[in-house]
Amino acid sequence: MTYFEMTKTVIKNLFSHPATLMYPAKPAKKTHLTRGHVTINPDGCITCRSCQRKCPTQAICVEVKEKTWQIDRLRCIVCNCCVEVCPTKCLAMDTQYTAAMTARAGIMKVTVSGPRKKEPAPAES
Ligand code: SF4
Ligand code: SF4
C-alpha cells in the first residue's frame, strides 16, 4: 500500500460510521434467515432422535423413556441442522438472539409428547 492510498483510507475512516453495531444498545438487523436460537413445539416431537444424531456439537439430548428433549444453548452453534432434519417440523429457528447466560441457564429441557400411538384399525362389519 502506497503512502497516498494509506492516507486516503485513514481520511475515509475518519469521516465514516464504524462498521460495527452498538448491539445490544441498538437492535441488530434481522431477516427471515437470521439464526437466533432453536425452539421446539413439544406437542410435535416424536422422540425419533434425528436431531440429536445430526447435531455436530452434541447440544441436543433426547430421552425416549422420559419423553424429554433438551438443548444446551452454550454448545449450540446455531447451524440449523436439527431444524432441517426434524421429520415433524416441530423444531424452528427463531430470529431472536439468545441472551447472555451462565452454563446452568444455558440448558433448556422440555417434556414432549413422544411417539405417536397407532390409530386402532376400523372394526370390520
Ligand atoms: S442448531 Fe446445530 S448445533 Fe444447534 S442444536 Fe441444532 S444441530 Fe445442534
Ligand atoms: S425434535 Fe424432531 S428430530 Fe428431534 S426427536 Fe423430536 S421429532 Fe425427532
PDB file of C-alpha atoms and ligand atoms in Angstrom:
ATOM      1  CA  MET A   1       0.000   0.000   0.000  1.00  0.00           C
ATOM      2  CA  THR A   2       1.459   3.307  -1.003  1.00  0.00           C
ATOM      3  CA  TYR A   3       1.599   6.313   1.311  1.00  0.00           C
ATOM      4  CA  PHE A   4      -1.128   8.044  -0.712  1.00  0.00           C
ATOM      5  CA  GLU A   5      -3.510   5.044  -0.567  1.00  0.00           C
ATOM      6  CA  MET A   6      -2.996   4.698   3.172  1.00  0.00           C
ATOM      7  CA  THR A   7      -3.779   8.387   3.731  1.00  0.00           C
ATOM      8  CA  LYS A   8      -6.920   8.016   1.645  1.00  0.00           C
ATOM      9  CA  THR A   9      -8.065   5.076   3.794  1.00  0.00           C
ATOM     10  CA  VAL A  10      -7.330   6.940   7.037  1.00  0.00           C
ATOM     11  CA  ILE A  11      -9.281  10.030   5.929  1.00  0.00           C
ATOM     12  CA  LYS A  12     -12.186   7.882   4.700  1.00  0.00           C
ATOM     13  CA  ASN A  13     -12.383   6.059   8.035  1.00  0.00           C
ATOM     14  CA  LEU A  14     -12.222   9.314   9.992  1.00  0.00           C
ATOM     15  CA  PHE A  15     -15.420  10.567   8.364  1.00  0.00           C
ATOM     16  CA  SER A  16     -17.431   7.321   8.044  1.00  0.00           C
ATOM     17  CA  HIS A  17     -19.569   5.422  10.541  1.00  0.00           C
ATOM     18  CA  PRO A  18     -17.993   2.430  12.310  1.00  0.00           C
ATOM     19  CA  ALA A  19     -18.593  -0.927  10.625  1.00  0.00           C
ATOM     20  CA  THR A  20     -19.701  -2.469  13.929  1.00  0.00           C
ATOM     21  CA  LEU A  21     -23.090  -2.053  15.645  1.00  0.00           C
ATOM     22  CA  MET A  22     -23.667  -0.964  19.239  1.00  0.00           C
ATOM     23  CA  TYR A  23     -25.516  -4.239  19.954  1.00  0.00           C
ATOM     24  CA  PRO A  24     -27.481  -4.742  22.193  1.00  0.00           C
ATOM     25  CA  ALA A  25     -27.889  -0.967  22.807  1.00  0.00           C
ATOM     26  CA  LYS A  26     -29.062  -0.706  19.189  1.00  0.00           C
ATOM     27  CA  PRO A  27     -31.153  -3.592  17.816  1.00  0.00           C
ATOM     28  CA  ALA A  28     -29.410  -5.856  15.302  1.00  0.00           C
ATOM     29  CA  LYS A  29     -30.720  -6.076  11.744  1.00  0.00           C
ATOM     30  CA  LYS A  30     -32.671  -9.285  11.220  1.00  0.00           C
ATOM     31  CA  THR A  31     -34.104 -11.065   8.212  1.00  0.00           C
ATOM     32  CA  HIS A  32     -36.214 -14.207   7.981  1.00  0.00           C
ATOM     33  CA  LEU A  33     -32.899 -16.096   7.517  1.00  0.00           C
ATOM     34  CA  THR A  34     -31.364 -14.784  10.757  1.00  0.00           C
ATOM     35  CA  ARG A  35     -30.351 -17.629  13.077  1.00  0.00           C
ATOM     36  CA  GLY A  36     -31.149 -16.625  16.650  1.00  0.00           C
ATOM     37  CA  HIS A  37     -31.934 -19.761  18.651  1.00  0.00           C
ATOM     38  CA  VAL A  38     -33.624 -23.154  18.221  1.00  0.00           C
ATOM     39  CA  THR A  39     -37.182 -23.529  19.509  1.00  0.00           C
ATOM     40  CA  ILE A  40     -39.359 -26.622  19.856  1.00  0.00           C
ATOM     41  CA  ASN A  41     -43.069 -27.334  19.766  1.00  0.00           C
ATOM     42  CA  PRO A  42     -43.214 -30.159  22.368  1.00  0.00           C
ATOM     43  CA  ASP A  43     -46.525 -31.440  21.002  1.00  0.00           C
ATOM     44  CA  GLY A  44     -44.916 -32.312  17.672  1.00  0.00           C
ATOM     45  CA  CYS A  45     -41.843 -34.213  18.899  1.00  0.00           C
ATOM     46  CA  ILE A  46     -41.970 -38.000  18.409  1.00  0.00           C
ATOM     47  CA  THR A  47     -38.558 -38.596  20.114  1.00  0.00           C
ATOM     48  CA  CYS A  48     -37.032 -40.026  16.926  1.00  0.00           C
ATOM     49  CA  ARG A  49     -33.599 -38.627  17.920  1.00  0.00           C
ATOM     50  CA  SER A  50     -32.790 -37.450  14.376  1.00  0.00           C
ATOM     51  CA  CYS A  51     -31.869 -34.001  15.702  1.00  0.00           C
ATOM     52  CA  GLN A  52     -29.580 -35.479  18.344  1.00  0.00           C
ATOM     53  CA  ARG A  53     -27.766 -37.654  15.778  1.00  0.00           C
ATOM     54  CA  LYS A  54     -27.349 -34.770  13.328  1.00  0.00           C
ATOM     55  CA  CYS A  55     -26.173 -32.146  15.838  1.00  0.00           C
ATOM     56  CA  PRO A  56     -22.430 -31.581  15.281  1.00  0.00           C
ATOM     57  CA  THR A  57     -21.802 -30.323  18.832  1.00  0.00           C
ATOM     58  CA  GLN A  58     -23.910 -32.819  20.835  1.00  0.00           C
ATOM     59  CA  ALA A  59     -26.026 -29.938  22.090  1.00  0.00           C
ATOM     60  CA  ILE A  60     -29.273 -31.938  21.950  1.00  0.00           C
ATOM     61  CA  CYS A  61     -30.227 -34.844  24.207  1.00  0.00           C
ATOM     62  CA  VAL A  62     -33.463 -36.771  23.638  1.00  0.00           C
ATOM     63  CA  GLU A  63     -34.603 -39.248  26.310  1.00  0.00           C
ATOM     64  CA  VAL A  64     -37.135 -41.606  24.767  1.00  0.00           C
ATOM     65  CA  LYS A  65     -38.321 -43.258  28.008  1.00  0.00           C
ATOM     66  CA  GLU A  66     -38.614 -39.995  29.927  1.00  0.00           C
ATOM     67  CA  LYS A  67     -40.060 -38.245  26.847  1.00  0.00           C
ATOM     68  CA  THR A  68     -37.780 -35.242  27.234  1.00  0.00           C
ATOM     69  CA  TRP A  69     -35.928 -33.067  24.746  1.00  0.00           C
ATOM     70  CA  GLN A  70     -33.015 -30.984  25.979  1.00  0.00           C
ATOM     71  CA  ILE A  71     -30.730 -28.410  24.387  1.00  0.00           C
ATOM     72  CA  ASP A  72     -27.547 -26.914  25.772  1.00  0.00           C
ATOM     73  CA  ARG A  73     -27.502 -23.449  24.254  1.00  0.00           C
ATOM     74  CA  LEU A  74     -23.877 -22.905  25.198  1.00  0.00           C
ATOM     75  CA  ARG A  75     -22.929 -25.828  22.938  1.00  0.00           C
ATOM     76  CA  CYS A  76     -25.277 -24.908  20.099  1.00  0.00           C
ATOM     77  CA  ILE A  77     -23.546 -23.228  17.149  1.00  0.00           C
ATOM     78  CA  VAL A  78     -26.897 -22.388  15.511  1.00  0.00           C
ATOM     79  CA  CYS A  79     -26.080 -24.393  12.370  1.00  0.00           C
ATOM     80  CA  ASN A  80     -29.767 -25.210  11.708  1.00  0.00           C
ATOM     81  CA  CYS A  81     -29.053 -28.921  11.008  1.00  0.00           C
ATOM     82  CA  CYS A  82     -31.551 -30.124  13.635  1.00  0.00           C
ATOM     83  CA  VAL A  83     -34.294 -27.917  12.206  1.00  0.00           C
ATOM     84  CA  GLU A  84     -33.678 -29.236   8.690  1.00  0.00           C
ATOM     85  CA  VAL A  85     -33.673 -32.896   9.704  1.00  0.00           C
ATOM     86  CA  CYS A  86     -36.706 -32.929  12.052  1.00  0.00           C
ATOM     87  CA  PRO A  87     -39.353 -35.101  10.334  1.00  0.00           C
ATOM     88  CA  THR A  88     -42.312 -33.481  12.092  1.00  0.00           C
ATOM     89  CA  LYS A  89     -41.082 -29.887  11.686  1.00  0.00           C
ATOM     90  CA  CYS A  90     -41.502 -29.274  15.420  1.00  0.00           C
ATOM     91  CA  LEU A  91     -38.110 -27.539  15.568  1.00  0.00           C
ATOM     92  CA  ALA A  92     -37.736 -23.987  14.308  1.00  0.00           C
ATOM     93  CA  MET A  93     -35.088 -21.283  14.174  1.00  0.00           C
ATOM     94  CA  ASP A  94     -36.173 -18.116  15.996  1.00  0.00           C
ATOM     95  CA  THR A  95     -34.632 -14.868  14.766  1.00  0.00           C
ATOM     96  CA  GLN A  96     -34.218 -13.537  18.324  1.00  0.00           C
ATOM     97  CA  TYR A  97     -30.664 -13.961  19.627  1.00  0.00           C
ATOM     98  CA  THR A  98     -30.197 -15.826  22.890  1.00  0.00           C
ATOM     99  CA  ALA A  99     -29.490 -13.574  25.851  1.00  0.00           C
ATOM    100  CA  ALA A 100     -26.176 -13.826  27.690  1.00  0.00           C
ATOM    101  CA  MET A 101     -26.258 -16.740  30.125  1.00  0.00           C
ATOM    102  CA  THR A 102     -24.366 -18.912  32.552  1.00  0.00           C
ATOM    103  CA  ALA A 103     -23.690 -22.646  31.983  1.00  0.00           C
ATOM    104  CA  ARG A 104     -26.634 -23.562  34.192  1.00  0.00           C
ATOM    105  CA  ALA A 105     -29.092 -21.258  32.450  1.00  0.00           C
ATOM    106  CA  GLY A 106     -27.995 -22.486  29.020  1.00  0.00           C
ATOM    107  CA  ILE A 107     -29.756 -25.823  29.353  1.00  0.00           C
ATOM    108  CA  MET A 108     -33.418 -25.985  28.372  1.00  0.00           C
ATOM    109  CA  LYS A 109     -35.357 -29.203  28.947  1.00  0.00           C
ATOM    110  CA  VAL A 110     -38.960 -29.835  27.924  1.00  0.00           C
ATOM    111  CA  THR A 111     -41.319 -32.768  28.159  1.00  0.00           C
ATOM    112  CA  VAL A 112     -42.535 -33.836  24.728  1.00  0.00           C
ATOM    113  CA  SER A 113     -45.472 -35.853  23.516  1.00  0.00           C
ATOM    114  CA  GLY A 114     -43.347 -38.856  22.468  1.00  0.00           C
ATOM    115  CA  PRO A 115     -44.066 -41.468  19.781  1.00  0.00           C
ATOM    116  CA  ARG A 116     -47.491 -41.253  18.215  1.00  0.00           C
ATOM    117  CA  LYS A 117     -49.857 -44.058  19.139  1.00  0.00           C
ATOM    118  CA  LYS A 118     -51.170 -46.042  16.213  1.00  0.00           C
ATOM    119  CA  GLU A 119     -54.833 -45.494  15.401  1.00  0.00           C
ATOM    120  CA  PRO A 120     -56.877 -48.640  16.088  1.00  0.00           C
ATOM    121  CA  ALA A 121     -57.891 -50.428  12.895  1.00  0.00           C
ATOM    122  CA  PRO A 122     -61.561 -49.880  11.980  1.00  0.00           C
ATOM    123  CA  ALA A 123     -63.787 -52.766  13.002  1.00  0.00           C
ATOM    124  CA  GLU A 124     -64.832 -54.969  10.096  1.00  0.00           C
ATOM    125  CA  SER A 125     -68.552 -55.276   9.539  1.00  0.00           C
TER     126      SER A 125
HETATM  127  S1  SF4 B   1     -28.627 -25.635  15.552  1.00  0.00           S
HETATM  128 FE1  SF4 B   1     -26.936 -27.061  15.085  1.00  0.00          FE
HETATM  129  S2  SF4 B   1     -25.630 -27.000  16.887  1.00  0.00           S
HETATM  130 FE2  SF4 B   1     -27.583 -26.096  17.490  1.00  0.00          FE
HETATM  131  S3  SF4 B   1     -28.734 -27.778  18.357  1.00  0.00           S
HETATM  132 FE3  SF4 B   1     -29.299 -27.669  16.185  1.00  0.00          FE
HETATM  133  S4  SF4 B   1     -27.893 -29.093  15.148  1.00  0.00           S
HETATM  134 FE4  SF4 B   1     -27.047 -28.690  17.195  1.00  0.00          FE
HETATM  135  S1  SF4 B   2     -37.305 -32.652  17.758  1.00  0.00           S
HETATM  136 FE1  SF4 B   2     -37.807 -33.550  15.752  1.00  0.00          FE
HETATM  137  S2  SF4 B   2     -35.942 -34.638  15.138  1.00  0.00           S
HETATM  138 FE2  SF4 B   2     -35.750 -34.200  17.326  1.00  0.00          FE
HETATM  139  S3  SF4 B   2     -36.500 -36.046  18.359  1.00  0.00           S
HETATM  140 FE3  SF4 B   2     -38.241 -34.631  18.170  1.00  0.00          FE
HETATM  141  S4  SF4 B   2     -39.261 -35.208  16.261  1.00  0.00           S
HETATM  142 FE4  SF4 B   2     -37.222 -36.136  16.221  1.00  0.00          FE
END
